[in-house]
XYZ file of C-alpha atoms in Angstrom:
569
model
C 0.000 0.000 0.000
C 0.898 3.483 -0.570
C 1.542 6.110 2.482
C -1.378 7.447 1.478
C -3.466 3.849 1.947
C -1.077 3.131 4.827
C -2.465 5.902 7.020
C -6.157 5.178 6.688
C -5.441 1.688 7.164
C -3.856 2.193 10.482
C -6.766 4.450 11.487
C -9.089 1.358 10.659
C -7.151 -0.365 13.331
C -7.641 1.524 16.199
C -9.409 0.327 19.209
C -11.842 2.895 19.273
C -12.913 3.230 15.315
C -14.438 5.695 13.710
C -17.062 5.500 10.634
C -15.687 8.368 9.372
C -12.145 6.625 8.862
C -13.741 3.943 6.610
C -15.326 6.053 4.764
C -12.154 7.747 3.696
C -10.711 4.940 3.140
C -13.214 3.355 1.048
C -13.260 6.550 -0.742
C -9.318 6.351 -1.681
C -9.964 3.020 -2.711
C -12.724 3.693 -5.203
C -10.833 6.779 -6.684
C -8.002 4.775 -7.412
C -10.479 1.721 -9.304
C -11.621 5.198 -11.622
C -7.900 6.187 -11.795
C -7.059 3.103 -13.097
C -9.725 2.421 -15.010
C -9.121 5.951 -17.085
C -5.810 5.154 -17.850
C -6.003 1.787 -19.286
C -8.691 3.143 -21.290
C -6.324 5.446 -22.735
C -3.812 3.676 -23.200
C -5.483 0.922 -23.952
C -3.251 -1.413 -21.915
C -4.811 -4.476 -20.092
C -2.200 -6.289 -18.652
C -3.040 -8.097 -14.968
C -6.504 -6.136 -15.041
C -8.063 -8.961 -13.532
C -5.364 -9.029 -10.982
C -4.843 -5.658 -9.791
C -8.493 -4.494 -10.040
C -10.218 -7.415 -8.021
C -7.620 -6.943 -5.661
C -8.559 -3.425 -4.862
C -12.290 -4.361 -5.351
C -12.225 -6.945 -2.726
C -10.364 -4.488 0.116
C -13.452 -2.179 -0.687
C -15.921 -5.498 -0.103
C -14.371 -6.220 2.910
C -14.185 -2.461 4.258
C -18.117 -2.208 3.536
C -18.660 -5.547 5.205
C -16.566 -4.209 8.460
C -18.177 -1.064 8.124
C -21.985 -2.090 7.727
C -21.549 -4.546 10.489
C -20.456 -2.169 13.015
C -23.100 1.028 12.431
C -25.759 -1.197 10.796
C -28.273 1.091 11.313
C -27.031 3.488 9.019
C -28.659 3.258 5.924
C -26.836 4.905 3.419
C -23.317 2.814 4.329
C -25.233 -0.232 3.383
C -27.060 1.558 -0.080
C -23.344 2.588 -0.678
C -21.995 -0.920 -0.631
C -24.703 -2.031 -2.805
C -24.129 0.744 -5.667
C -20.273 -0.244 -5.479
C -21.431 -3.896 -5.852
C -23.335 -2.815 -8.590
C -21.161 -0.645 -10.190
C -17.811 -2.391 -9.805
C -18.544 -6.146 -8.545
C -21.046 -7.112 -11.890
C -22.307 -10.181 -9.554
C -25.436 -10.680 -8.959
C -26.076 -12.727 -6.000
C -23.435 -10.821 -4.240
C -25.836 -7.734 -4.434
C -29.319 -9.811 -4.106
C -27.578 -11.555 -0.458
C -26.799 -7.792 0.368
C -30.228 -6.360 -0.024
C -31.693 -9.552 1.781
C -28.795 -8.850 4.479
C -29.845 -5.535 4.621
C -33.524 -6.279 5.638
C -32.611 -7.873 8.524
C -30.004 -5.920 9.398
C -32.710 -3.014 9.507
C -35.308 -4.627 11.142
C -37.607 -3.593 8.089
C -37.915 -0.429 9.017
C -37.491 2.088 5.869
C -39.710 1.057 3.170
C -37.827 2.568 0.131
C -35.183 -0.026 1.180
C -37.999 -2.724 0.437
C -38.517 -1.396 -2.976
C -34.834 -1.012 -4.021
C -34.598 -4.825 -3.167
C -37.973 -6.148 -5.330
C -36.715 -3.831 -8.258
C -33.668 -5.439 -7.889
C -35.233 -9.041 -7.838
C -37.172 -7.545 -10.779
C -34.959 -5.435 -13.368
C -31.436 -7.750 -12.552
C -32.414 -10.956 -11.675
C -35.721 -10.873 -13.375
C -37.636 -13.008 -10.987
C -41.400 -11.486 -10.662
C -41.938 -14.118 -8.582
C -39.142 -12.944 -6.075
C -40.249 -9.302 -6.297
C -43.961 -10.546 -5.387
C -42.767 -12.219 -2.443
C -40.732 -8.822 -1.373
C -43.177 -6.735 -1.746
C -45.563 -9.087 0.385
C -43.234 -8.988 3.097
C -42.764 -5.428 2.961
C -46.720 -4.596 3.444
C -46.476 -6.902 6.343
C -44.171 -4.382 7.877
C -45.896 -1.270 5.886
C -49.427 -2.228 5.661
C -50.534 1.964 5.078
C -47.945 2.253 2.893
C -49.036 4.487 -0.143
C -45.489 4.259 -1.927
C -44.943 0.343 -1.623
C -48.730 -0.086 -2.876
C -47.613 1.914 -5.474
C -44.532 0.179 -6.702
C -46.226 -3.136 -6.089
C -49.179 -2.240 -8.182
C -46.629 -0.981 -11.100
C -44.699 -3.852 -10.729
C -47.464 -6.201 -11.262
C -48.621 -4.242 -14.635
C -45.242 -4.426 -15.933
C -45.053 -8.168 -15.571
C -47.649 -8.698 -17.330
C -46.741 -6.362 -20.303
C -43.748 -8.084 -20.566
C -45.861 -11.752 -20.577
C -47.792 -10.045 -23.265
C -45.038 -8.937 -25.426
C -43.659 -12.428 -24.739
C -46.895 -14.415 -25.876
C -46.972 -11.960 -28.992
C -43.670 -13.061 -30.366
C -44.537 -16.728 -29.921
C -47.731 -16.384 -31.826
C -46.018 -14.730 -34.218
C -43.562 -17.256 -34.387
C -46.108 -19.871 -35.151
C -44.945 -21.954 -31.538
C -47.267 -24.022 -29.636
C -48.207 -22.387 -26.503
C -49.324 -25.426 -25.086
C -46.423 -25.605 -22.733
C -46.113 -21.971 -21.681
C -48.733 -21.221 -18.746
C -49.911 -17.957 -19.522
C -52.828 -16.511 -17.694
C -55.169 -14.363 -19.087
C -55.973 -12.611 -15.603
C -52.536 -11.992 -15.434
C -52.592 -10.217 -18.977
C -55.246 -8.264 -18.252
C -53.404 -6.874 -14.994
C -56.294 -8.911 -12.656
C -53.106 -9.005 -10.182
C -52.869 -5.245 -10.443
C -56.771 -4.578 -9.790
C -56.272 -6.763 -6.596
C -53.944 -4.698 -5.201
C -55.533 -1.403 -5.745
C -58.741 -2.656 -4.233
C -56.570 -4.166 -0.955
C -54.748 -1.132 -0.879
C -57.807 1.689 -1.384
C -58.726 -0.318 2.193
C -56.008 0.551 3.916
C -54.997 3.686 2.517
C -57.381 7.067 2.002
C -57.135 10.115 -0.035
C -56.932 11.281 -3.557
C -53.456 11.729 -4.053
C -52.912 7.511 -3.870
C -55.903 6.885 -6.610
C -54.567 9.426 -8.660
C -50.644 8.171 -8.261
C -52.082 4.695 -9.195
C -54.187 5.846 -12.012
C -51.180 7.789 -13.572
C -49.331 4.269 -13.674
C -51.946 2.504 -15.240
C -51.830 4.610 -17.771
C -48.594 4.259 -19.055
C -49.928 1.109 -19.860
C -52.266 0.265 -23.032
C -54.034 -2.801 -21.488
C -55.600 -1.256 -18.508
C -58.455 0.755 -19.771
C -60.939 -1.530 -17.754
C -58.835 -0.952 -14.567
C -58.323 3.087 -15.083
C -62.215 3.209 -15.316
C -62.545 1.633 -12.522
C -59.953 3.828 -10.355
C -61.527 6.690 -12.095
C -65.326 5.641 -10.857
C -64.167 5.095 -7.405
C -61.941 8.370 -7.229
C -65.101 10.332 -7.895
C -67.336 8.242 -5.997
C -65.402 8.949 -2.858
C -63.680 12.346 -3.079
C -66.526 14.162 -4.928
C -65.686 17.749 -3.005
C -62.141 16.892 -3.141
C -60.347 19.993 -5.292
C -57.770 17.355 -6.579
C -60.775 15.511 -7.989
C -62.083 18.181 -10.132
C -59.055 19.030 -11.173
C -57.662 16.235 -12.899
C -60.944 15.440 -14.378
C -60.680 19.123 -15.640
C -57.318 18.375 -16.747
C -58.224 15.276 -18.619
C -59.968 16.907 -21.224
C -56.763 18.087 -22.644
C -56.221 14.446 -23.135
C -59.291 13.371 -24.779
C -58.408 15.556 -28.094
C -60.490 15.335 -31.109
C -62.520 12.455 -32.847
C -61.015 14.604 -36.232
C -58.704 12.802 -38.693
C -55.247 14.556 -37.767
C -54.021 14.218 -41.481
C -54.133 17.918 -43.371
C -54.816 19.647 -40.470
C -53.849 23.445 -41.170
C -52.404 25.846 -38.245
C -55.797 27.673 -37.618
C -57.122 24.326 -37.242
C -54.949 23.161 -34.762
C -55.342 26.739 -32.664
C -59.164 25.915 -32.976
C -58.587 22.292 -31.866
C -56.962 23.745 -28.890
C -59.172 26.497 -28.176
C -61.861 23.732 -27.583
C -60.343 21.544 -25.615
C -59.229 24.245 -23.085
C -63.200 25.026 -22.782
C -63.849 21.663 -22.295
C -61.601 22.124 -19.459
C -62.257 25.456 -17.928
C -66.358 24.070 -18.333
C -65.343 21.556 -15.964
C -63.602 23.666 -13.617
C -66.751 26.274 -13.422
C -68.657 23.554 -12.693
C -66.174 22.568 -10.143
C -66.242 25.689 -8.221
C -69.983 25.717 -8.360
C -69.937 22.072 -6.800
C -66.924 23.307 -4.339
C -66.244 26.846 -3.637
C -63.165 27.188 -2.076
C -60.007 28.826 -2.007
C -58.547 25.754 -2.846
C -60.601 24.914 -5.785
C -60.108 28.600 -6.872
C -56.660 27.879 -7.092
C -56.457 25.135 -8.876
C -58.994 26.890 -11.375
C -56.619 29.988 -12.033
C -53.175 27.684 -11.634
C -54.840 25.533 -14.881
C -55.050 29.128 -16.927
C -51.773 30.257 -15.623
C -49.955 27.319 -16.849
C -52.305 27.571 -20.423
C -51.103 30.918 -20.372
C -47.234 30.487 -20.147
C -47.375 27.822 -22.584
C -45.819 28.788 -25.880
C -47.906 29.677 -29.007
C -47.072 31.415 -32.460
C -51.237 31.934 -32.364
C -52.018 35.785 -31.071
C -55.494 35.254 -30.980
C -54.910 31.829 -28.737
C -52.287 33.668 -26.593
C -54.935 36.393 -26.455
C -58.040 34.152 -25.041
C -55.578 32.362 -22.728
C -54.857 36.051 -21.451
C -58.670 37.051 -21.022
C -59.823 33.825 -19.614
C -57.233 33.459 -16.945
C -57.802 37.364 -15.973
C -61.507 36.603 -16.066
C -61.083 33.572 -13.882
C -58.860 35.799 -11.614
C -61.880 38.212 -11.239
C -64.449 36.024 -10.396
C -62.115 34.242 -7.762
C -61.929 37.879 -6.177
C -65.244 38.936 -6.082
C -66.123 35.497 -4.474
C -63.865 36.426 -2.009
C -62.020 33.674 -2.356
C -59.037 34.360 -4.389
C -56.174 33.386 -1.914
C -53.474 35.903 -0.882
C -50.447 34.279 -2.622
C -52.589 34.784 -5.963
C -53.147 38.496 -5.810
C -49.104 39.267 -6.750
C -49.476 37.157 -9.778
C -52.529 38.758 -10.702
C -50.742 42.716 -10.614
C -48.306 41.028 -12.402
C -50.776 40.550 -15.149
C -51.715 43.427 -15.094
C -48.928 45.440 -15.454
C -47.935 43.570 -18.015
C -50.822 43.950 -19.885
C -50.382 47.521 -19.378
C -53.725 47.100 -17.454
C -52.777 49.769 -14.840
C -55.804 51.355 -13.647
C -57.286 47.627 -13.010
C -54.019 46.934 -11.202
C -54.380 50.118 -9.191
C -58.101 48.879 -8.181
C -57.209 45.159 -7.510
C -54.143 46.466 -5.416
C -56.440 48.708 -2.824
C -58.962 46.037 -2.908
C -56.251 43.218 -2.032
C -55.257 45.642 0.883
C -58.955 45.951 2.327
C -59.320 42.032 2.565
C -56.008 41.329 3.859
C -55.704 45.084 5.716
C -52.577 43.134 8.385
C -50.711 41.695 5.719
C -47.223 43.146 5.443
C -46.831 41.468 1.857
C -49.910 42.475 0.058
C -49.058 45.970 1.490
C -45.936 46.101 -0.015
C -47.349 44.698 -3.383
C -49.632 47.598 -3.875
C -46.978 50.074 -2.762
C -44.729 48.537 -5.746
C -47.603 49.097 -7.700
C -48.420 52.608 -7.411
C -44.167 53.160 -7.305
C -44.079 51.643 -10.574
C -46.836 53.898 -12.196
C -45.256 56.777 -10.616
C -48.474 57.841 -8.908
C -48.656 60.949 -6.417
C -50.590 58.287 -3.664
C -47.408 56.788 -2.481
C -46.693 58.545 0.738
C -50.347 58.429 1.877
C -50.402 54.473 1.119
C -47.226 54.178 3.120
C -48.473 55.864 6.191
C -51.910 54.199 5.790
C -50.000 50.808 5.758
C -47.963 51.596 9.024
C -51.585 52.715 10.926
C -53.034 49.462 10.055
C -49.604 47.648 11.357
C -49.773 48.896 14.287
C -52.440 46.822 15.514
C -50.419 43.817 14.883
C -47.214 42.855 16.110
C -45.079 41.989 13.107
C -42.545 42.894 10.979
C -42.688 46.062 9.258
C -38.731 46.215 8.253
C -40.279 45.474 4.585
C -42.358 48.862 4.278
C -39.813 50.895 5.685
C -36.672 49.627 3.339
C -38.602 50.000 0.647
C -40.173 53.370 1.781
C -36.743 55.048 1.909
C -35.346 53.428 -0.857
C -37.936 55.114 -2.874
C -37.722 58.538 -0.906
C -33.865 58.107 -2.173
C -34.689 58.327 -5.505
C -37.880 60.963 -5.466
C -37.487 63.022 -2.186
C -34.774 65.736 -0.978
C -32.088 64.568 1.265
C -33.831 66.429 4.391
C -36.971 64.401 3.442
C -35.075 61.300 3.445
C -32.964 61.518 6.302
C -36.266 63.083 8.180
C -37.502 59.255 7.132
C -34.569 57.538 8.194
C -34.511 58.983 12.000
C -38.418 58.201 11.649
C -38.214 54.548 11.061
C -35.332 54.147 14.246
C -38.004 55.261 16.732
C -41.279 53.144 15.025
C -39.657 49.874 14.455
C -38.991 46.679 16.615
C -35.349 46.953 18.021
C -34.534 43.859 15.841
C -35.279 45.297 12.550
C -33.671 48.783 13.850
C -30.346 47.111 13.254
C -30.865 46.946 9.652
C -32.001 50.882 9.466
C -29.121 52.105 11.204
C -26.920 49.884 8.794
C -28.603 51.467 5.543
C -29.165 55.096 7.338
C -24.931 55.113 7.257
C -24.702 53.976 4.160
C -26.992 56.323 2.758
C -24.800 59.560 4.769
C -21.970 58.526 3.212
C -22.975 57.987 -0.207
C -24.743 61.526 0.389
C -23.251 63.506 2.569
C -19.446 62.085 2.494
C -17.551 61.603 5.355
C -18.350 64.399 7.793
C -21.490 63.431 7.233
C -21.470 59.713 8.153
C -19.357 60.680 11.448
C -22.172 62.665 12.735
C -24.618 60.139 11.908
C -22.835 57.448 13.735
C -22.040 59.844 16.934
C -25.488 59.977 16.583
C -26.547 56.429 16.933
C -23.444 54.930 18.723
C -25.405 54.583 22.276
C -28.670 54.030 20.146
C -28.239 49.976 20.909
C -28.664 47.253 19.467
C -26.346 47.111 17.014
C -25.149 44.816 14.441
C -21.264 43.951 14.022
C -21.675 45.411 10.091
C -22.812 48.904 11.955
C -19.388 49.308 13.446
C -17.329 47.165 10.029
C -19.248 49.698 7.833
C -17.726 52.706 10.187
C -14.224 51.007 10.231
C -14.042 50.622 6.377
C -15.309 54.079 5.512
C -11.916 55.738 8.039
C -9.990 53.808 6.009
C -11.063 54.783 2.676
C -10.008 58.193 3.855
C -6.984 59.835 2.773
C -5.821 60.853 6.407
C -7.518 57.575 7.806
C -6.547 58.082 11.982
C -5.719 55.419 14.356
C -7.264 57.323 16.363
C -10.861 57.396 15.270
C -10.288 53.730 14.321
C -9.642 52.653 17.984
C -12.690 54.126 18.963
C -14.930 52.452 15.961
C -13.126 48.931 17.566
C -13.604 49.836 21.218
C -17.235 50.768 20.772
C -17.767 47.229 18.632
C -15.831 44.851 20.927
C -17.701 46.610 23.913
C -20.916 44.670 22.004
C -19.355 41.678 20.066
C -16.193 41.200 21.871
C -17.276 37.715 23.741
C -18.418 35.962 20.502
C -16.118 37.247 17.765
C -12.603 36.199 17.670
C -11.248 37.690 14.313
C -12.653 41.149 15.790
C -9.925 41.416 18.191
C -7.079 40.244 15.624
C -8.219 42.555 13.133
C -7.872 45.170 16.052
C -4.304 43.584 16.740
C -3.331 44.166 12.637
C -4.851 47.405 12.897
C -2.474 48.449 15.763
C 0.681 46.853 13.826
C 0.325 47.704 9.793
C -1.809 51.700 10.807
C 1.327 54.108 10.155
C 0.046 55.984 13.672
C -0.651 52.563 15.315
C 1.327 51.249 18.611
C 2.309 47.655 18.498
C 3.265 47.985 22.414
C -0.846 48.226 22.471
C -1.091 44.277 21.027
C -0.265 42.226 24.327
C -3.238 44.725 26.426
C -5.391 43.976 23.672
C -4.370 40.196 23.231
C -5.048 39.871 27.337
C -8.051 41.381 27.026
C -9.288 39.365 24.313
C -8.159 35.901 26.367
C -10.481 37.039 29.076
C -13.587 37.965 26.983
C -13.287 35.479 24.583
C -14.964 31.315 25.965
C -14.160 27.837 24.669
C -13.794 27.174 21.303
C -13.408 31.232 20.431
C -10.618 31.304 22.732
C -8.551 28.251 20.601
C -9.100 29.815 17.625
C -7.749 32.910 18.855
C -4.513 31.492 20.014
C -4.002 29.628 17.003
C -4.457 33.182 14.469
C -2.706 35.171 16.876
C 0.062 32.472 16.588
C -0.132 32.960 12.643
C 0.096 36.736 13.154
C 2.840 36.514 15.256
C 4.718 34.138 12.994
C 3.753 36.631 9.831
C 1.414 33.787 8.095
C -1.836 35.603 8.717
């Protein structure tokens, strides 16, 4: 072995091992297999392959095997060791003893483990009869599991597809079938019906008969069985939103009774337009039948998605855009259009150059859902956008209606003064700034002092930012970028001082200096590269720092200041 191989094999070793350690060390083992394997390929030189690369195989076998039998609860060590069998090993019981190993070893407890093992039994070994019996065993274990009915059911369709192809080709052929056992309830996916029925027992809800129902369909053999799913899907979850939609949805499916041969493009935009009403008929219907929020949004996510689909038709791109604005409307004056929708609608809007529709929906949004920081700052960006004359007022009619409710307003007031920036005088802005530090939470203060000296500076220069920070440096809390901000600024000055530099440092370790570490060494550097700094200052400041500083802070310290002093850092 190499030095390299040599160390992680005495780590392996140990008394007291580590899972880490073999994982490294599997690791070095497999990248040297794809080393390997790269350059005989380009060389194209295969002498002792056999010899050298089962070698190295079988210390990865045996690392797994030492490896999975110590943690063997951990799952994805024993998937690993299966993918590497799979990958590098090529042997097939070695990998089928491995996922029956790994059953045990996990006292059946995570399903998808089950179903790697039957599709195993089912794509590699091609035993249906083996999967069967796996997936048996598995619902003994998982009885309400959706995902193992699921994978059971599909596995069941596609052995008989494959018994159908099979008899096919030997009537083709011309052989006596005589001998072969094939059974017709097995070709008509009988064993598939059983389990959806045993499984619709144990296991409620729409999403598992319409999971099933999109398997059977990828199927051309199971038309009896989807109109059964389909029968008992609206039997049961009539008021069910997921219902009505995919029986909406399905019409898109159905397409035309038409001949598709010479079809022209206007005929194809006509075919289309059709089968979305077909759709959207079932859907107003559906919200009829059900009106919820819910339903609503399943109603205007079908016309959003209609929408965004590409078309070279304008008029088809044009009804997509009326309908789904229509549907939007109606959703609203039910009042039940949910809040997440309303942005998307504006968007619309605006992008239809809709504006004073936008404007109304906007205000209207903000009188259903008057303590909703979001929708507040969706109209706002509205009436910004169209440059209207309304923006203060809505601003200061958002904050009244905020203050009822504890929550955060940090969103209205960035994006208040980042529009006063651009519109307002600098009096007017700053006025806004020292404003929003006495109305907001002490939390979200921190973020308005940060942007209130970045905005003096870019401003009002330097003399500028100085008196805004002497006038918010005993204005706690603060954040560590309040004081970094200050710190950067002196020294973009021409006549930076040490002087004002040790004050921005004193005033941010007085906050930060028991949970930041590189703080006090950039304080140190400060004090040793600053042409006015004192370097007889660095052991007060190092002292202080070992006293402030706990634990792991403290080691990390010691080990930078020792890079410092050493002139790596």
């Amino acid at each position: 072995p190499t030095d390299g191989a040599s160390a992680l094999e005495h780590k392996i070793q140990r008394r007291a091992l580590r899972k880490e350690d073999f994982i490294h060390y599997i690791q070095y083992e497999i990248n040297l297999l794809e080393l390997i394997k790269k350059r005989r390929a380009r060389i194209g030189y295969s002498f002792k392959k056999d010899e050298i690369e089962n070698s190295i195989v079988q210390r990865v076998h045996s690392l797994f095997k030492r490896a999975t039998g110590k943690w063997k609860e951990d799952v994805q060590l024993w998937l690993s060791h299966v993918a590497f069998c799979k990958q590098w090993v090529k042997w097939v019981f070695v990998t089928s003893h491995l996922l029956y190993v790994g059953m045990d070893s996990f006292v059946c407890s995570v399903a998808a483990l089950w179903i790697m093992a039957a599709k195993w039994e089912m794509e590699a070994r091609l035993s249906s009869e083996s999967a069967r019996h796996l997936f048996l065993r598995a619902l003994r274990f998982h009885p309400e599991c959706s995902k193992l009915y699921q994978e059971y059911f599909r596995m069941e369709l596609m052995h008989a597809e494959k018994q159908r192809k099979e008899k096919k080709e030997f009537e083709q052929a011309k052989m006596d079938l005589g001998e072969f056992n094939y059974s017709e309830e097995i070709l008509n996916g009988e064993m598939a019906r059983i389990i959806y029925r045993d499984a619709t027992q144990k296991i409620k809800g729409v999403e598992f008969h319409l999971a099933v129902l999109s398997i059977a369909k990828l199927f051309d053999f199971t038309q009896d069985l989807q109109k059964e799913i389909l029968e008992s899907l609206q039997a049961k979850y009539a008021d069910d939103p997921l219902t009505w939609d995919y029986m909406a949805r399905r019409e898109l499916e159905l397409g035309s009774l038409q001949s598709t041969e010479h079809t022209t493009k206007q005929m194809k935009v006509s075919e289309m337009t059709q089968r979305e009403e077909r759709c959207c008929a079932v859907f107003e219907e559906a919200v009829t039948a059900v009106p919820t929020e819910d339903m609503w949004k399943c109603y205007i996510t079908f016309c959003l998605e209609r929408y965004n689909r590409k078309t070279n038709s304008e008029e088809l791109k044009q009804k997509r855009l009326e309908r789904t604005l229509s549907v939007f409307n109606k959703a609203h004056e039910s009042s039940l259009l949910p809040e997440g929708l309303y942005k998307q609608w504006l968007q619309l809007l605006l992008e239809s150059s809709l504006c004073e529709k936008a404007l109304e929906v906007a205000e209207a949004a903000t009188k259903h859902f008057s303590l909703s920081v979001e929708i507040w700052q969706m109209r706002l960006q509205v009436l910004i956008q169209l440059k209207s004359d309304a923006v203060t007022q809505c601003f200061e009619e958002a904050l009244k209606h905020m203050k009822s409710k504890v929550c955060d307003t940090l969103p209205l007031w960035t994006l208040w003064v980042e529009w006063s920036e651009g519109t307002n005088s600098k009096e007017d802005t700053e006025a806004l700034y020292q404003r929003s530090l006495r109305a907001t939470a002490p939390a979200e203060s921190v973020t308005m002092k940060e942007k209130y000296l970045d905005w003096a500076y870019r401003n009002g220069g330097y003399k500028k930012v100085k008196r805004v920070f002497t006038s918010l440096h005993e204005n706690r809390p603060f954040s560590l970028d309040f004081f970094r901000k200050m710190i950067q600024i002196e020294k973009e000055q021409e006549s930076c001082k040490m002087l004002h530099l040790r004050e921005y440092y004193e005033r941010a370790l007085r906050e930060f200096g028991s949970t930041n570490s590189d703080l006090w060494l950039d304080y140190i550097k400060e004090e040793l590269n600053h042409p006015q700094g004192k370097p007889e200052n660095c052991g007060s400041i190092h002292w202080r720092a070992m006293k402030m500083l706990q634990g792991e802070l403290v080691e990390n310290f010691v080990s930078k200041y020792t890079l410092l002093q050493t002139g790596h850092l």
